[in-house]
PDB file of C-alpha atoms in Angstrom:
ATOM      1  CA  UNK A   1      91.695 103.049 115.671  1.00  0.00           C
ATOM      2  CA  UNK A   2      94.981 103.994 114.231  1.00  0.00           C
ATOM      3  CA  UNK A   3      95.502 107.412 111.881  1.00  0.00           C
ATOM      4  CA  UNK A   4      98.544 107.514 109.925  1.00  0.00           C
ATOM      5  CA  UNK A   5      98.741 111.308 108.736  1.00  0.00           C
ATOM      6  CA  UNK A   6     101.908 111.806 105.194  1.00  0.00           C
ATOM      7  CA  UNK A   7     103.396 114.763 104.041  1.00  0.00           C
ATOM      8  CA  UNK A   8     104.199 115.959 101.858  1.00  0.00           C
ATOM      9  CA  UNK A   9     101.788 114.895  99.379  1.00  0.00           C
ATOM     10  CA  UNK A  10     103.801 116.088  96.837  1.00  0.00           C
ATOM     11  CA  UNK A  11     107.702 116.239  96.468  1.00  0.00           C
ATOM     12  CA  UNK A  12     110.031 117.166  93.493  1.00  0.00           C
ATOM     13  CA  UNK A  13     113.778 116.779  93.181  1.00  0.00           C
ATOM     14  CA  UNK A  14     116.504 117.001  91.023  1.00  0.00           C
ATOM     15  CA  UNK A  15     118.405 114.146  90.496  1.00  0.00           C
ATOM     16  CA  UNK A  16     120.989 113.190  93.037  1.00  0.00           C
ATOM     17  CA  UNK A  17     119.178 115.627  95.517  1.00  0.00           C
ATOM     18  CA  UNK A  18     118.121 113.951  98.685  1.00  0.00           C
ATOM     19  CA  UNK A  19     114.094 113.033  99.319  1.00  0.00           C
ATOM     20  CA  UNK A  20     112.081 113.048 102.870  1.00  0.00           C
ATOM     21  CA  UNK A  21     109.327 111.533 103.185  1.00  0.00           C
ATOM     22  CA  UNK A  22     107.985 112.123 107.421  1.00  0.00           C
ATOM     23  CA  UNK A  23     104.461 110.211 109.124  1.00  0.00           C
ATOM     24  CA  UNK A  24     102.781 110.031 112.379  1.00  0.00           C
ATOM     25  CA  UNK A  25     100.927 107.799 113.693  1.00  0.00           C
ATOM     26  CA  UNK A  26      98.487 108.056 116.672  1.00  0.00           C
ATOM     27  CA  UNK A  27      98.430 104.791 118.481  1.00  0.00           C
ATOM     28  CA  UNK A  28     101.285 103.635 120.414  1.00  0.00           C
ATOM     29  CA  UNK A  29     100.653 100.046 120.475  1.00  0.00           C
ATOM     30  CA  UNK A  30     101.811 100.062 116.997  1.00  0.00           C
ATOM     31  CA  UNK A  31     105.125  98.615 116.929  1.00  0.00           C
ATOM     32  CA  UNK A  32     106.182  97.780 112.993  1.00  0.00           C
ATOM     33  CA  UNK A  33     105.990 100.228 110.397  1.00  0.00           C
ATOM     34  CA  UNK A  34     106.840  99.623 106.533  1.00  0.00           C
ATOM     35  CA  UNK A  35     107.212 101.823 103.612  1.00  0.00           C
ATOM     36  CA  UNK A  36     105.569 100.902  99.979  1.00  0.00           C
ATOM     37  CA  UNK A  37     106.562 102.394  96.838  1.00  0.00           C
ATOM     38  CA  UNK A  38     103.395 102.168  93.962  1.00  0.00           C
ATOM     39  CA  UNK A  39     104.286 102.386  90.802  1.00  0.00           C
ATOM     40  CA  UNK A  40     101.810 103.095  88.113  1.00  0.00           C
ATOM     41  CA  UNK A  41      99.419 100.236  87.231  1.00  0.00           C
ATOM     42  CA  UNK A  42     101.694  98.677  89.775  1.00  0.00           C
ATOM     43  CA  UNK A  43     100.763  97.251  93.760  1.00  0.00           C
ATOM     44  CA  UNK A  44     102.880  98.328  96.314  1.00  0.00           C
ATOM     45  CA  UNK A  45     106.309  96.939  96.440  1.00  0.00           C
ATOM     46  CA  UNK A  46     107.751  96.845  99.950  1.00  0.00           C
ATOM     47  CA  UNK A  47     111.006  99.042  99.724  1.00  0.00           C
ATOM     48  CA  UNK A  48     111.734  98.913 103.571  1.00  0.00           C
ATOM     49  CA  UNK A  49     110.693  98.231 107.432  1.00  0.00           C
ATOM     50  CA  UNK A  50     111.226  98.971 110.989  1.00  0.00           C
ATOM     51  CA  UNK A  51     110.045  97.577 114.194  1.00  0.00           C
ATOM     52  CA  UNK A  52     109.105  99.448 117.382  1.00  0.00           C
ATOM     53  CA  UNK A  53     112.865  98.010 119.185  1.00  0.00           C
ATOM     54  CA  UNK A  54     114.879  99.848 116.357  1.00  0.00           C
ATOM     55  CA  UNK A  55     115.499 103.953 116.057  1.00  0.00           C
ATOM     56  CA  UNK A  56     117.053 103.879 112.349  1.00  0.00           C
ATOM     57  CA  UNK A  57     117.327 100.952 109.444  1.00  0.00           C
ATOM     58  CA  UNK A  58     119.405 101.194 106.213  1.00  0.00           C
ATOM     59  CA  UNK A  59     119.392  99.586 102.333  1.00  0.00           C
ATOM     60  CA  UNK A  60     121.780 101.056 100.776  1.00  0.00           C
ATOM     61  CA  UNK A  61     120.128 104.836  99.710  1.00  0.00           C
ATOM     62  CA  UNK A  62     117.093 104.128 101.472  1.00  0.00           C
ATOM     63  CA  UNK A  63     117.094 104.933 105.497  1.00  0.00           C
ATOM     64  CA  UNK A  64     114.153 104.937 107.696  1.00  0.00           C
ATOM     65  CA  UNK A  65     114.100 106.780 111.445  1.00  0.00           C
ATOM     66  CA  UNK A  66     111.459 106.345 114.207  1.00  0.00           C
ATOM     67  CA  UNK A  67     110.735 108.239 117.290  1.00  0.00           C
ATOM     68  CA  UNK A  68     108.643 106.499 119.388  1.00  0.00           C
ATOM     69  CA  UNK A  69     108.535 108.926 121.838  1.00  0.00           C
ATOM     70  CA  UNK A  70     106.870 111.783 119.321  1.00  0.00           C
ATOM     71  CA  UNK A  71     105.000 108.893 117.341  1.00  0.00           C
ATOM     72  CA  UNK A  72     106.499 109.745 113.723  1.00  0.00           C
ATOM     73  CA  UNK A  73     108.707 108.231 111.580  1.00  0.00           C
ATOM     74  CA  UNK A  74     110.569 108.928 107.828  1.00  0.00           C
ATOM     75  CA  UNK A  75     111.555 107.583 105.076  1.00  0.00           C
ATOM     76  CA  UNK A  76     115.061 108.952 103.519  1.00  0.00           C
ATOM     77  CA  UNK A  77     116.167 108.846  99.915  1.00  0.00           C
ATOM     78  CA  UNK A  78     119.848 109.928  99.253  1.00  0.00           C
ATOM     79  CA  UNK A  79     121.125 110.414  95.484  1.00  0.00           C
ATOM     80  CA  UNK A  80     117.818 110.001  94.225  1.00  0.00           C
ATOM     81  CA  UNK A  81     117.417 108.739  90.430  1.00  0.00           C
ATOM     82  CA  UNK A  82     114.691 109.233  87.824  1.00  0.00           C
ATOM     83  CA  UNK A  83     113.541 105.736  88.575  1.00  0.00           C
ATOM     84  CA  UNK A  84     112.661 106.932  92.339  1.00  0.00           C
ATOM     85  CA  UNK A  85     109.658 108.676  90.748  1.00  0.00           C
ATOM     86  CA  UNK A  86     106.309 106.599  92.315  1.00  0.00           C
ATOM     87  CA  UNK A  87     104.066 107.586  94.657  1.00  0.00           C
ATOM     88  CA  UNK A  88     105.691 106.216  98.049  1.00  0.00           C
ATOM     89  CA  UNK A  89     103.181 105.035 101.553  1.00  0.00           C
ATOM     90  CA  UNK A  90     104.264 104.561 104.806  1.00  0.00           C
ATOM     91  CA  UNK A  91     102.158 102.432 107.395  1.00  0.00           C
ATOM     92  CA  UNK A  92     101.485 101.133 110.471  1.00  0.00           C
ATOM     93  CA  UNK A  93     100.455  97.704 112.487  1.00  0.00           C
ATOM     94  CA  UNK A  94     100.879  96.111 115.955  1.00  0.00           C
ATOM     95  CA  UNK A  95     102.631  92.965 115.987  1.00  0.00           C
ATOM     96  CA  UNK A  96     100.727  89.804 114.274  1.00  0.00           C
ATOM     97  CA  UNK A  97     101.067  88.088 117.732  1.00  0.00           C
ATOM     98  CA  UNK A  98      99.289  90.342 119.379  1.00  0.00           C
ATOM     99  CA  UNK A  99      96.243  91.910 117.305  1.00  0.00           C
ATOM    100  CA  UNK A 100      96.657  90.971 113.747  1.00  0.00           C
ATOM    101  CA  UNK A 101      99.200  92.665 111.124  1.00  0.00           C
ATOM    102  CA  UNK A 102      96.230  94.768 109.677  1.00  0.00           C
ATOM    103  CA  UNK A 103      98.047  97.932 107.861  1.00  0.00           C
ATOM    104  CA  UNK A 104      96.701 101.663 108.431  1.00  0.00           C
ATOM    105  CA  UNK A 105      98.236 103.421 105.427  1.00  0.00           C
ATOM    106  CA  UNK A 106      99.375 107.525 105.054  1.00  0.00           C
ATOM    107  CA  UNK A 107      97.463 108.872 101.914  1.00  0.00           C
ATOM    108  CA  UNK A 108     101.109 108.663 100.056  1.00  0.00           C
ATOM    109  CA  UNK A 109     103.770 111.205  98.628  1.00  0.00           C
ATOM    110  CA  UNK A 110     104.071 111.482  94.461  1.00  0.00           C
ATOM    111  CA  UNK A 111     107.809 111.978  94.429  1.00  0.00           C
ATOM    112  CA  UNK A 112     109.329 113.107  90.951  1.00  0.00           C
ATOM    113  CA  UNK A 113     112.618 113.342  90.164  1.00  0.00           C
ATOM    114  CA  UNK A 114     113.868 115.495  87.555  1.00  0.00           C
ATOM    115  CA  UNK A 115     117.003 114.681  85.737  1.00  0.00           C
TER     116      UNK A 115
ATOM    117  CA  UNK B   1     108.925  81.873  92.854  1.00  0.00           C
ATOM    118  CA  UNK B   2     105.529  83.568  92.052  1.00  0.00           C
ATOM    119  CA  UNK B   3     104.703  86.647  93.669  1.00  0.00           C
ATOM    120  CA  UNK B   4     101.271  87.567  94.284  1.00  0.00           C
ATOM    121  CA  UNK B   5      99.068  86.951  91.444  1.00  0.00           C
ATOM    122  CA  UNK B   6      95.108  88.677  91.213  1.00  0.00           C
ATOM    123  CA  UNK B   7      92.523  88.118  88.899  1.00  0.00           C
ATOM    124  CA  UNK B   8      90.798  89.695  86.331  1.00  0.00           C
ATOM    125  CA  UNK B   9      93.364  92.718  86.321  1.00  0.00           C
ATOM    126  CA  UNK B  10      90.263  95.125  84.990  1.00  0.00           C
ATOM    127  CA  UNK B  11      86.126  94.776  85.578  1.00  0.00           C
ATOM    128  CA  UNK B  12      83.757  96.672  84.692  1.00  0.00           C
ATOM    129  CA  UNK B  13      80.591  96.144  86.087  1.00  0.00           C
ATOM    130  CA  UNK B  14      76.802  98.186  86.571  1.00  0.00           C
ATOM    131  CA  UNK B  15      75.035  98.989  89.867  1.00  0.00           C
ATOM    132  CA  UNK B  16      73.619  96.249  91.719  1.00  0.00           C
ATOM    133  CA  UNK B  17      75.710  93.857  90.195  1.00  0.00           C
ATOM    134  CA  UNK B  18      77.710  91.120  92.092  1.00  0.00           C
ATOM    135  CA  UNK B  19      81.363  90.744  91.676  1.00  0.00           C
ATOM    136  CA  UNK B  20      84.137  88.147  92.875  1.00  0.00           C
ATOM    137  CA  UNK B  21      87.936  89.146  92.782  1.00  0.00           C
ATOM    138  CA  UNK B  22      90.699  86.478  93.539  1.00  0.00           C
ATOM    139  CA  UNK B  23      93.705  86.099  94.908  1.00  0.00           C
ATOM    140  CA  UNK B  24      96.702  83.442  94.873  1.00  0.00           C
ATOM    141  CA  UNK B  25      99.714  84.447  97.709  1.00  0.00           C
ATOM    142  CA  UNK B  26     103.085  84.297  97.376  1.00  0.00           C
ATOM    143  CA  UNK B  27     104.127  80.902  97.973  1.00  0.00           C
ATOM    144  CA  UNK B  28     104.357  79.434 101.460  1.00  0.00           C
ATOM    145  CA  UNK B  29     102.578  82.548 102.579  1.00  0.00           C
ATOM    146  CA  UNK B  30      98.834  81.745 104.583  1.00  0.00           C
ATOM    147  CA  UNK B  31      97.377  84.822 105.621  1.00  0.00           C
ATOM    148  CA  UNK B  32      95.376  87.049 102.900  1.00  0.00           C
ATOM    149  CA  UNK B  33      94.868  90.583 103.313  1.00  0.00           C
ATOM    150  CA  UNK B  34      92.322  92.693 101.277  1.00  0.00           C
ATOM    151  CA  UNK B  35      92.505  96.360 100.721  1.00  0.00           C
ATOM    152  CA  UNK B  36      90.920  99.071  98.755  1.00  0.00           C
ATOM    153  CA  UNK B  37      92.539 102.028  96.982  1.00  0.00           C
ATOM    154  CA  UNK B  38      90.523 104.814  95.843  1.00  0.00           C
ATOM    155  CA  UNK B  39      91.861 106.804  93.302  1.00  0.00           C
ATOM    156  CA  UNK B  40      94.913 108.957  95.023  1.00  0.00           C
ATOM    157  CA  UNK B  41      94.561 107.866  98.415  1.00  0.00           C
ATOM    158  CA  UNK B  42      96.077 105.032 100.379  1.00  0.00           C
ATOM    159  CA  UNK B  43      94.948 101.827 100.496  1.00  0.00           C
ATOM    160  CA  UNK B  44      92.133 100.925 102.827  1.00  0.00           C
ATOM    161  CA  UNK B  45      92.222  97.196 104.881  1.00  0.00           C
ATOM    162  CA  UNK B  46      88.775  95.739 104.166  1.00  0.00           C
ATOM    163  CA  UNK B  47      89.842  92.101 106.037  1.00  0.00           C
ATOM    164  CA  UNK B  48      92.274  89.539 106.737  1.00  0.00           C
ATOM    165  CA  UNK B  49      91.827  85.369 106.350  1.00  0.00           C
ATOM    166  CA  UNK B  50      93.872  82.796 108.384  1.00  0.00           C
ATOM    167  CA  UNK B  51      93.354  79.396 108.870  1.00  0.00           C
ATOM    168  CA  UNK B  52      90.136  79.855 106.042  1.00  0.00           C
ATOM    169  CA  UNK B  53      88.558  82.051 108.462  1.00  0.00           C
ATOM    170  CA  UNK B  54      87.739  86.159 108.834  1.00  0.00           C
ATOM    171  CA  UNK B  55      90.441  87.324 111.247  1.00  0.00           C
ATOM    172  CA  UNK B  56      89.982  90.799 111.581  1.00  0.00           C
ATOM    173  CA  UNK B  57      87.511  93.140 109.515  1.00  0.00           C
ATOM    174  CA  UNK B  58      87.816  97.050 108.885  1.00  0.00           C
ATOM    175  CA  UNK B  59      85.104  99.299 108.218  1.00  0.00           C
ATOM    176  CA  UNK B  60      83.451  98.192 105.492  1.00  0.00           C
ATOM    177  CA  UNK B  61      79.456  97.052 105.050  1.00  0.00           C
ATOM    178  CA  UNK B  62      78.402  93.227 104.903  1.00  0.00           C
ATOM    179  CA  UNK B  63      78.110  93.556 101.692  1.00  0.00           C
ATOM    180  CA  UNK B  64      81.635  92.412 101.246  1.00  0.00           C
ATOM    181  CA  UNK B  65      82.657  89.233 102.172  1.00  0.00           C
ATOM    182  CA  UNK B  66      85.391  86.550 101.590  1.00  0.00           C
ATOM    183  CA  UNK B  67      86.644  83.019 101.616  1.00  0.00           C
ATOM    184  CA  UNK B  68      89.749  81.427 102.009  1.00  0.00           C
ATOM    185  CA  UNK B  69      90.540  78.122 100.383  1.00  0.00           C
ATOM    186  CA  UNK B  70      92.811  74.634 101.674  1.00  0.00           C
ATOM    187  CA  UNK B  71      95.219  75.833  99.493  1.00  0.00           C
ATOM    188  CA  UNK B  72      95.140  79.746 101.463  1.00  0.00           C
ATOM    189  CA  UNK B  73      94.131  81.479  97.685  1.00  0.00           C
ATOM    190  CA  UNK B  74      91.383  83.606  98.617  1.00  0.00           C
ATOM    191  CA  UNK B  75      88.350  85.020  96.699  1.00  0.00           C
ATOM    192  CA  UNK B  76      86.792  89.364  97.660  1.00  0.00           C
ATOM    193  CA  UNK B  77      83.295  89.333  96.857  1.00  0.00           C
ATOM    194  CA  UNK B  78      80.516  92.433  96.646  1.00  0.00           C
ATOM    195  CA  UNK B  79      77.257  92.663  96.420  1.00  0.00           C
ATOM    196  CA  UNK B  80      75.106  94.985  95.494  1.00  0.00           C
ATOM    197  CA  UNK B  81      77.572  97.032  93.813  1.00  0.00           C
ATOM    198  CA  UNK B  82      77.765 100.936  94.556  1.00  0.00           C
ATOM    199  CA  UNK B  83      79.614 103.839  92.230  1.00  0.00           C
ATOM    200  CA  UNK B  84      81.636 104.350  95.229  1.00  0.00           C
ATOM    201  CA  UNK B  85      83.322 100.864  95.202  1.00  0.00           C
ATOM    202  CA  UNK B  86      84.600 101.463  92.245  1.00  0.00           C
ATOM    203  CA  UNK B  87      88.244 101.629  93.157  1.00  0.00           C
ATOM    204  CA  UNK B  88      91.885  99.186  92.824  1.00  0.00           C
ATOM    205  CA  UNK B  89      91.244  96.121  94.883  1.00  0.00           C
ATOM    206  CA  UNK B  90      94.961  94.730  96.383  1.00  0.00           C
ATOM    207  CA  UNK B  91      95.842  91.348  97.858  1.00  0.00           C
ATOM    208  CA  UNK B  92      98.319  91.143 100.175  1.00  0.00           C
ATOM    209  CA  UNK B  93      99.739  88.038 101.471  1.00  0.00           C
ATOM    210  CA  UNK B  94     102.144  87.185 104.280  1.00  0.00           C
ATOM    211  CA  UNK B  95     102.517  84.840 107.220  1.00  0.00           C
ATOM    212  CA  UNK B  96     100.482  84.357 110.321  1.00  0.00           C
ATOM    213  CA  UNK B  97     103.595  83.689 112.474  1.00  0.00           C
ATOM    214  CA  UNK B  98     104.992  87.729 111.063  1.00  0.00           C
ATOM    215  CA  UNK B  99     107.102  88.965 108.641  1.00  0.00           C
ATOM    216  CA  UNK B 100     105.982  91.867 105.726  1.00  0.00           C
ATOM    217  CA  UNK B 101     102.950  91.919 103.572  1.00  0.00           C
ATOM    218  CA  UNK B 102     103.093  91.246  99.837  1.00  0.00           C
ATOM    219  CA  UNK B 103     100.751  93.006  97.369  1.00  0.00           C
ATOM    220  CA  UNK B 104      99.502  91.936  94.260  1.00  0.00           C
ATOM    221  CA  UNK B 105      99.064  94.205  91.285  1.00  0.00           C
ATOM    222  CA  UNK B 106      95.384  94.747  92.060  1.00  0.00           C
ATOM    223  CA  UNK B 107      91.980  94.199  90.423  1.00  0.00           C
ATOM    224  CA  UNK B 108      90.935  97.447  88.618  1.00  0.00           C
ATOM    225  CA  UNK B 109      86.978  97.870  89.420  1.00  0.00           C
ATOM    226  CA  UNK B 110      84.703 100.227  87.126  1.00  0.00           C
ATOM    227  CA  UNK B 111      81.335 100.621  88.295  1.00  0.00           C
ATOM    228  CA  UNK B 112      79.056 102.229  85.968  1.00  0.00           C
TER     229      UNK B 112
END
């Protein structure tokens, strides 16, 4: 089955530094890949997504590249802010038309900012 | 337009005990997706419901099992609990046809 392997597990910044978040997965069928950010006592809230036909997607501080090629893929935070602290997940899934949209999660990144 | 919504938010509950967790999606969505979240680690898929039926399954023991309803809410049930379930259970919703999963707030399970 799919392994989705995070780092770093932890990450601190000052505020308005830039945050980078990288995972690899290890099977190539996947093809869509989201990132979560969990606040405490919170469920994951869906910050941003790529599919397998795209090599970089951007919302406004948030940016997301993928190399299919290597298998890994980041998540970018410019001009981070204190509210950026939460522990962020990326994950993995083929394509809901094809095998289900089951997610394989990374084991997550507790990013603090410090103001 | 409601997100998500899971209930009871917290549980506590003894070995051996039975529980049932349960889960309305976001509206319009009609697949449910359950996962499990130990305590700092990602979130594990236990299964997936479409159509009121099991769609795909991870790796997790009979002794948890679902249902889906008409109206695609969706109830988590385990038996025979275990100190090692004890752990955040998350819905996710979405729809069969594609598109991003939606997670609830979670049910927080205590097994003592």
């Amino acid at each position: 089955g799919e392994n989705v392997e995070q780092h770093p597990s932890t990450l601190s910044v000052q505020e308005g530094d830039s945050a980078v978040i990288k995972c690899t997965y290890s099977d190539s069928a996947s093809n869509y890949f989201p990132w979560y950010k969990q606040e405490l006592g919170k469920g994951p809230q869906l910050i941003i997504d790529i599919r397998s036909n795209v090599g970089e997607k951007k919302d406004q501080r948030i940016a997301v590249t993928l190399n299919k090629t290597a298998k890994h893929f980041s998540l970018h935070i410019t001009e981070t802010q204190p509210e950026d602290s939460a522990v962020y997940f990326c994950a993995a899934s083929m394509s809901p038309k094809t095998s289900g949209s089951r997610l394989t999660f990374g084991e997550g990144t507790q990013l603090t900012v410090n103001p | 337009d409601a997100g998500v919504t899971q209930s009871p938010t917290h549980l506590i509950k003894t070995r051996g005990q039975q529980v049932t967790l349960r889960c309305s999606p976001k509206s319009g969505h009609d697949t449910v997706s359950w996962y499990q979240q130990a305590l700092g680690q990602g979130p594990q898929f236990i299964f997936q419901y479409y159509e009121e039926e099991e769609r795909q399954r991870g790796n997790f023991p009979d002794r948890f099992s679902g249902h889906q309803f008409p109206n695609y809410s969706s109830e988590l049930n385990v038996n025979a609990l275990l100190l090692g379930d004890s752990a955040l259970y998350l819905c996710a919703s979405s729809f069969a046809r594609g598109g991003p999963q939606h997670f609830g707030d979670g049910t927080r399970l205590s097994i003592l």
